[in-house]
mmCIF file of C-alpha atoms in Angstrom:
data_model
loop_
_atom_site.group_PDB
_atom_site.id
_atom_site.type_symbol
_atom_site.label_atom_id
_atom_site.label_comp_id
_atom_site.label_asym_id
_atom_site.label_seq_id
_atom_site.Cartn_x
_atom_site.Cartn_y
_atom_site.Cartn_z
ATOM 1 C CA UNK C 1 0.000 0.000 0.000
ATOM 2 C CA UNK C 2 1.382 3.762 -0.942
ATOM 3 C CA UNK C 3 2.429 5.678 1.979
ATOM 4 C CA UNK C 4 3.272 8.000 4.097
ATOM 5 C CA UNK C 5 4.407 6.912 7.446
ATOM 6 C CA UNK C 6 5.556 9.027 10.824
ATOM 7 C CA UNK C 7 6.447 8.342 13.926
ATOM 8 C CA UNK C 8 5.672 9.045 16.895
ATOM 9 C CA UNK C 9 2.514 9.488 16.097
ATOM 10 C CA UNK C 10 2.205 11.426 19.554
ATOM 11 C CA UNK C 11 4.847 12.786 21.925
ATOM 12 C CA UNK C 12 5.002 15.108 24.864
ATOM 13 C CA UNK C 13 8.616 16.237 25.626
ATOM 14 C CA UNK C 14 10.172 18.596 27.990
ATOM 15 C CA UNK C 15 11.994 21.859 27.042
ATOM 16 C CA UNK C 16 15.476 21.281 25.480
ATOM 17 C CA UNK C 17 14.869 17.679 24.781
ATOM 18 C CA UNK C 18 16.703 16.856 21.490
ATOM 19 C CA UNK C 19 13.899 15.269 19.423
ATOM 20 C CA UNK C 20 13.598 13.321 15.633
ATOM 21 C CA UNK C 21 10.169 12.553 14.136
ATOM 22 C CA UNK C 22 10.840 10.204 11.751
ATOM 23 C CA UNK C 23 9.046 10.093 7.961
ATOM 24 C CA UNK C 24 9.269 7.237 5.649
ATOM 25 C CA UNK C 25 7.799 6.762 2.109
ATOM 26 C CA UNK C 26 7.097 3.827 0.026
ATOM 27 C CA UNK C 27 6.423 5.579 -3.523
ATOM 28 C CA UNK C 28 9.622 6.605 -4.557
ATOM 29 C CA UNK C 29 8.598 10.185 -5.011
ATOM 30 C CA UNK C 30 11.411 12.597 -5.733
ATOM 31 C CA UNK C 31 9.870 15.447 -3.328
ATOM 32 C CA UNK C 32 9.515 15.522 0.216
ATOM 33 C CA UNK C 33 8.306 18.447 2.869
ATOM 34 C CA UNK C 34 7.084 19.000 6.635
ATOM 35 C CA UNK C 35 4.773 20.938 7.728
ATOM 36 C CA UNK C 36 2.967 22.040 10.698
ATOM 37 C CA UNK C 37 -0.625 22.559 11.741
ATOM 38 C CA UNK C 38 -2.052 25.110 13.895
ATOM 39 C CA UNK C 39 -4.862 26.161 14.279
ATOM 40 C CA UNK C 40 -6.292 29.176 12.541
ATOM 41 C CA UNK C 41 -2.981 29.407 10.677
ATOM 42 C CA UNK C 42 -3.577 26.100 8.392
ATOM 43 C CA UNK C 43 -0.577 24.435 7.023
ATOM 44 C CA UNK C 44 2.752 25.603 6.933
ATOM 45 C CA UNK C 45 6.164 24.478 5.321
ATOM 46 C CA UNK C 46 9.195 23.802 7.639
ATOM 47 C CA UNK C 47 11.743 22.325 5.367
ATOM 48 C CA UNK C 48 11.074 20.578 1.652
ATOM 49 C CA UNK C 49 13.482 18.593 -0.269
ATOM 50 C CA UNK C 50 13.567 18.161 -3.502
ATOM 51 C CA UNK C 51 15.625 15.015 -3.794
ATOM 52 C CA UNK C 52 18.269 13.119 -2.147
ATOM 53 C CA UNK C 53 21.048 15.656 -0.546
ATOM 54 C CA UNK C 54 18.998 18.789 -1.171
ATOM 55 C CA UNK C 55 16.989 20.439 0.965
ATOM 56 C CA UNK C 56 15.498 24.131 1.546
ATOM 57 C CA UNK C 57 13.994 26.131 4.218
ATOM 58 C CA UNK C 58 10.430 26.367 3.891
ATOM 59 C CA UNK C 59 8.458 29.467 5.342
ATOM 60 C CA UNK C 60 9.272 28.121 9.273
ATOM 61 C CA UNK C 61 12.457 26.296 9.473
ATOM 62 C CA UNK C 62 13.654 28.238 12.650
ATOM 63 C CA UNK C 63 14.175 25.580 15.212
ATOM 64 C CA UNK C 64 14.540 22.543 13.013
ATOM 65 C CA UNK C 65 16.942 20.514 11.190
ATOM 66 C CA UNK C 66 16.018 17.972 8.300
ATOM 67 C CA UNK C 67 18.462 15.408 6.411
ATOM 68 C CA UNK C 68 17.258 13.449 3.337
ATOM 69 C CA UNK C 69 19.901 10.872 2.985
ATOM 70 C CA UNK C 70 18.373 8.343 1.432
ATOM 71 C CA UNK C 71 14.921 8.928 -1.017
ATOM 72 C CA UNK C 72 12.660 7.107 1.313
ATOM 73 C CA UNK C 73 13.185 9.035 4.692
ATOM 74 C CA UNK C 74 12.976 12.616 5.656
ATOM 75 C CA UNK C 75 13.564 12.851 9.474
ATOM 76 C CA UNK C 76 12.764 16.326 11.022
ATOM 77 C CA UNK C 77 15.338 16.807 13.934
ATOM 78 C CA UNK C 78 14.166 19.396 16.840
ATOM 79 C CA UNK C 79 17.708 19.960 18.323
ATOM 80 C CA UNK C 80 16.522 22.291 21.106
ATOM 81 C CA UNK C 81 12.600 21.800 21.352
ATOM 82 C CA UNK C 82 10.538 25.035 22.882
ATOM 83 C CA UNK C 83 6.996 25.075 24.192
ATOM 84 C CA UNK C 84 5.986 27.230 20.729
ATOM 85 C CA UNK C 85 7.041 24.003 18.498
ATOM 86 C CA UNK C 86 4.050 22.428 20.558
ATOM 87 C CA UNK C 87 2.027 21.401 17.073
ATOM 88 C CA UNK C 88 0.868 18.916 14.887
ATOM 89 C CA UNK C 89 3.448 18.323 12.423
ATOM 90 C CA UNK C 90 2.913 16.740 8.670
ATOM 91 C CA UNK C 91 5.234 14.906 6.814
ATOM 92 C CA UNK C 92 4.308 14.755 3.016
ATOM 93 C CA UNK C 93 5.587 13.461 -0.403
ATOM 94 C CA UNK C 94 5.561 13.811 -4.316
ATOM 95 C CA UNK C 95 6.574 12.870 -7.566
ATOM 96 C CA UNK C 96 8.641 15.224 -8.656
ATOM 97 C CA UNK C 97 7.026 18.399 -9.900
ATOM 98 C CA UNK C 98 7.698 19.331 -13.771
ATOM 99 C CA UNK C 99 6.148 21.782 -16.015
ATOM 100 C CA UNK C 100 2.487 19.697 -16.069
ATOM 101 C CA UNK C 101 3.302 16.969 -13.743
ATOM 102 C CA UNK C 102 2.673 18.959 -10.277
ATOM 103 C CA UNK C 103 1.228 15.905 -8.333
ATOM 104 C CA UNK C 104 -0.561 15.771 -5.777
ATOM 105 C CA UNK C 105 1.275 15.500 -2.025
ATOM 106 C CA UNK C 106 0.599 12.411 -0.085
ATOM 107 C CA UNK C 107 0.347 12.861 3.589
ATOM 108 C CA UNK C 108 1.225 10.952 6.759
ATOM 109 C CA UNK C 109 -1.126 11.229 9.801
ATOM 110 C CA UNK C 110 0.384 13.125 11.610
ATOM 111 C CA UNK C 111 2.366 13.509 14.803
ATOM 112 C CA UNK C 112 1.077 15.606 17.555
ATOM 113 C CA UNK C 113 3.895 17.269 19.352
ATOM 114 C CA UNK C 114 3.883 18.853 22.999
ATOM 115 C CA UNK C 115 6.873 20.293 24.506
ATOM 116 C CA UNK C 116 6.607 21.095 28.128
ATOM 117 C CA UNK F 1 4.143 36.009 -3.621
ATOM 118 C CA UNK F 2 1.664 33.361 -3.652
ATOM 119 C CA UNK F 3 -1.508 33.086 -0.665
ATOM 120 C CA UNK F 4 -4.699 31.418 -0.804
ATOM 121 C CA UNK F 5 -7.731 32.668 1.685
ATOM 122 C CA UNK F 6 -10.491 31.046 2.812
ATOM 123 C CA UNK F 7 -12.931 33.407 3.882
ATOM 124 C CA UNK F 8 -15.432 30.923 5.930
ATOM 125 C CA UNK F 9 -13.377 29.670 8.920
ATOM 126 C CA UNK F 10 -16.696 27.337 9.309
ATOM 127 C CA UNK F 11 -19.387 26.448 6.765
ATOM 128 C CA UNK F 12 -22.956 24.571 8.093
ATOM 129 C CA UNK F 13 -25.725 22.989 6.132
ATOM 130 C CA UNK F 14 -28.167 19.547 6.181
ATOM 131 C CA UNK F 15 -27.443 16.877 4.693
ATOM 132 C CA UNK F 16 -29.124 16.868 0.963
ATOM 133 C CA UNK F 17 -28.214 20.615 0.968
ATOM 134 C CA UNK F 18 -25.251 22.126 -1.701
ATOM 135 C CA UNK F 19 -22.227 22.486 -0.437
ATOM 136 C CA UNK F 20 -19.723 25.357 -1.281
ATOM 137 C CA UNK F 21 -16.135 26.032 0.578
ATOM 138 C CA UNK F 22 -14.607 29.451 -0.882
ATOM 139 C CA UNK F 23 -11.381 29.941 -1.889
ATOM 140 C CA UNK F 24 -9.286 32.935 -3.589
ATOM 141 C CA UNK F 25 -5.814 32.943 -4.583
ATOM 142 C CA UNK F 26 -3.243 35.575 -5.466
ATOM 143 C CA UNK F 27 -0.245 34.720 -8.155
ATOM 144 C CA UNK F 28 2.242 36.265 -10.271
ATOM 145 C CA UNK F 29 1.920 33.242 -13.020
ATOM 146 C CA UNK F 30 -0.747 30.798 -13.288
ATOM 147 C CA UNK F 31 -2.071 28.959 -10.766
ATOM 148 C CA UNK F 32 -2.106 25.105 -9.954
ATOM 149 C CA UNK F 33 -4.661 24.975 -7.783
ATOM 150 C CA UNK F 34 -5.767 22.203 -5.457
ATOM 151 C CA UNK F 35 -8.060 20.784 -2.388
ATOM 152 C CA UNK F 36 -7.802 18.548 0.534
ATOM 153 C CA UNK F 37 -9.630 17.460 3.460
ATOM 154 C CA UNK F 38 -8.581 16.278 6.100
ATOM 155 C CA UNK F 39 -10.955 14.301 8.730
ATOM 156 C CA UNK F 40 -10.578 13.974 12.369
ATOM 157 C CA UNK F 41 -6.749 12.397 13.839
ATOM 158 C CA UNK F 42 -5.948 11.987 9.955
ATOM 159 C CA UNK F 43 -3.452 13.264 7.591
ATOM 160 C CA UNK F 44 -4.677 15.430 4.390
ATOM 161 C CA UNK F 45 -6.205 13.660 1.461
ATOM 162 C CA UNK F 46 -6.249 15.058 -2.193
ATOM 163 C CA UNK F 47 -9.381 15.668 -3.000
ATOM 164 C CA UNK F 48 -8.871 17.060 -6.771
ATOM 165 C CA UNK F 49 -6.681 19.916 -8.856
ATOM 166 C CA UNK F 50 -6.639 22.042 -11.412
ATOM 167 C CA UNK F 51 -3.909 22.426 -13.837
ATOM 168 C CA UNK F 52 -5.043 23.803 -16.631
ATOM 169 C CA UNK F 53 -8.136 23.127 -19.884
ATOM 170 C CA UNK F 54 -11.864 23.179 -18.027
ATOM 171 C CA UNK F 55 -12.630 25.339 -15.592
ATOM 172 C CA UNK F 56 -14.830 22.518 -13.612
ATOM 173 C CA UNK F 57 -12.861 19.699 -12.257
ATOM 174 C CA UNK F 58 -14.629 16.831 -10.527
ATOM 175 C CA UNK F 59 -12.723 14.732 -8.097
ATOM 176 C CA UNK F 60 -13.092 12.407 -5.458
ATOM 177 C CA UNK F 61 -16.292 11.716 -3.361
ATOM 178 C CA UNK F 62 -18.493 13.757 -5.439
ATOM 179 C CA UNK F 63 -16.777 16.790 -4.982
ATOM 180 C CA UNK F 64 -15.843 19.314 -7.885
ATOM 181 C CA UNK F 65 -14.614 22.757 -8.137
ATOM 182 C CA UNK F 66 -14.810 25.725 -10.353
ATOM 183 C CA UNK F 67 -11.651 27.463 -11.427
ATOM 184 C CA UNK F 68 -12.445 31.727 -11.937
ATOM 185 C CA UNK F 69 -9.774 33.198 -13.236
ATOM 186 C CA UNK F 70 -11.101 36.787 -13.469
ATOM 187 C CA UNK F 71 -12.341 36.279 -9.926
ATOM 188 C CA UNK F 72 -9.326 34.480 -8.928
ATOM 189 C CA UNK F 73 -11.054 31.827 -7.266
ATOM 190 C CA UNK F 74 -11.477 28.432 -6.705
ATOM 191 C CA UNK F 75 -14.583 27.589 -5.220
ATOM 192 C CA UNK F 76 -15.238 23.676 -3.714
ATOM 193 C CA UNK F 77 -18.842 22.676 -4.478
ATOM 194 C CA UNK F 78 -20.962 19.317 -3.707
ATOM 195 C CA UNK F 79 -24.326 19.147 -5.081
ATOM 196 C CA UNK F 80 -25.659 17.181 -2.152
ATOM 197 C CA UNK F 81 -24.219 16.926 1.236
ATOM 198 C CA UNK F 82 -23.791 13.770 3.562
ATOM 199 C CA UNK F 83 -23.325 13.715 6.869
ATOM 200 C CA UNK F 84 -19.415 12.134 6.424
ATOM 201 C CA UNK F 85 -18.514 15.262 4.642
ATOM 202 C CA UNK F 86 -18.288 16.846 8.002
ATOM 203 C CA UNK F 87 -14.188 17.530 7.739
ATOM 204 C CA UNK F 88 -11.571 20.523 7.278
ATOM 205 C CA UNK F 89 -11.070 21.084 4.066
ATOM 206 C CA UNK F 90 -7.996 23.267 2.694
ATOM 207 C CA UNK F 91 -7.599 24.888 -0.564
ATOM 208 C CA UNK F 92 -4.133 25.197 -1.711
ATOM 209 C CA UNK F 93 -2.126 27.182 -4.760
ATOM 210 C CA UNK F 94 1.505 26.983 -6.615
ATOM 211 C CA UNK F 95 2.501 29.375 -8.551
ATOM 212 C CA UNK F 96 3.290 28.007 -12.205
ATOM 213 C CA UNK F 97 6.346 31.086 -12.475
ATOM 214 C CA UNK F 98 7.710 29.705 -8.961
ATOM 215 C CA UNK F 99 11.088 28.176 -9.828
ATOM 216 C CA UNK F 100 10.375 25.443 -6.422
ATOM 217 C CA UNK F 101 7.655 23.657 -5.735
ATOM 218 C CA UNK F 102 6.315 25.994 -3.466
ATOM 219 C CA UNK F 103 2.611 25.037 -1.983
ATOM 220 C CA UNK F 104 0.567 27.310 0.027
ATOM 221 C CA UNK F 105 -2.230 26.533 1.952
ATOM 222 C CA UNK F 106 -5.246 27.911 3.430
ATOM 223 C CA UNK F 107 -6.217 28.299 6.767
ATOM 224 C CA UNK F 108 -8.852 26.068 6.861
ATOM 225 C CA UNK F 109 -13.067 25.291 6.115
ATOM 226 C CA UNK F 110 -14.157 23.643 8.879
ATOM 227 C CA UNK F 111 -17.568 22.101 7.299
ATOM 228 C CA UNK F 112 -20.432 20.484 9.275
ATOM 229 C CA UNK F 113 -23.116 18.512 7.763
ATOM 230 C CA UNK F 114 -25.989 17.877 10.057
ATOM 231 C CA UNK F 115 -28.485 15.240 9.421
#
């Protein structure tokens, strides 16, 4: 089955905690991103990469790290967690986008973050 | 800059009743334009997209949307609600001149469907 998997799916963590929510995906899409929920404010990007060793800030990467090593996984690293990174936080992937071919993202389920 | 709003942070109506989730869009280029819902402790699903050709694209679930280019808009619509519908549903834009794959989303249509 195609997917999108995270984990944890939930997590409450204390101030300063380093932290890694893992992402893993089984389509072999080209394009990876996180982003995180809150409410009011709808979705917004963290970090995206576009394929294997690249990676780019997004509109909130202040606070996190991201590696994409391999095509399949795209952890997101919280070195120094703060109660404001307290979120739900969406891993998501694509094929890679070309002139017609934007594709549609595929989305984990979420993991639901508190920091204390 | 590319933004989307969605002017309705919640939309109600009974089941059998249309169904219509607003959303405008502001880009430099063209816009790829596309909706998801998301239902309770679940990630976002696609729910359809327009590229480019008609302006009414039907996607999943009965669900379609009409793209308005001199209203810049992108309206969700369901002839008939059910009950199930009852989700958050985000519109979402990328701007074809955007040299990433940049894609902004609404805040969010709560929609309720009461029997």
């Amino acid at each position: 089955e195609a997917q999108v998997t995270q984990n944890p799916r939930y997590l409450i963590t204390v101030t300063g905690k380093k932290l890694t929510v893992t992402c893993s995906q089984n389509m072999n899409h080209e394009y990876m991103s996180w982003y995180r929920q809150d409410p009011g404010l709808g979705l917004r990007q963290i970090y995206y990469s576009m394929n294997v060793e690249v990676t780019d800030k997004g509109d909130v990467p202040e606070g996190y790290k991201v590696s994409r090593k391999e095509k399949r996984n795209f952890p997101l690293i919280l070195e120094s967690p703060s109660p404001n990174q307290t979120s739900l936080y969406f891993c998501a992937s694509s094929l890679y986008p070309g002139r017609l071919n934007t594709g549609e993202l595929f989305f984990g389920e979420g993991s639901r973050l508190t920091v204390l | 800059a590319q933004s989307v709003a969605q002017p309705e942070d919640q939309v109600n109506v009974a089941e059998g009743n249309p169904l219509t989730v607003k959303c405008t869009y502001s880009v430099s280029g063209n816009p790829y334009l596309f909706w998801y819902v998301q239902y309770p402790n679940r990630g976002l699903q696609f729910l359809l997209k327009y590229i480019t050709g008609d302006n009414l694209v039907k996607g999943s679930y009965g669900f379609e949307a009409e793209f308005n280019k001199s209203q810049t808009s992108f309206h969700l619509k369901k002839p008939s609600a059910l009950v199930s519908d009852s989700a958050l549903y985000f519109c979402a834009v990328r701007d074809s001149a955007g040299g990433d794959y940049k894609l902004s989303f609404g805040a969010g249509t709560t929609v309720t469907v009461r029997a």
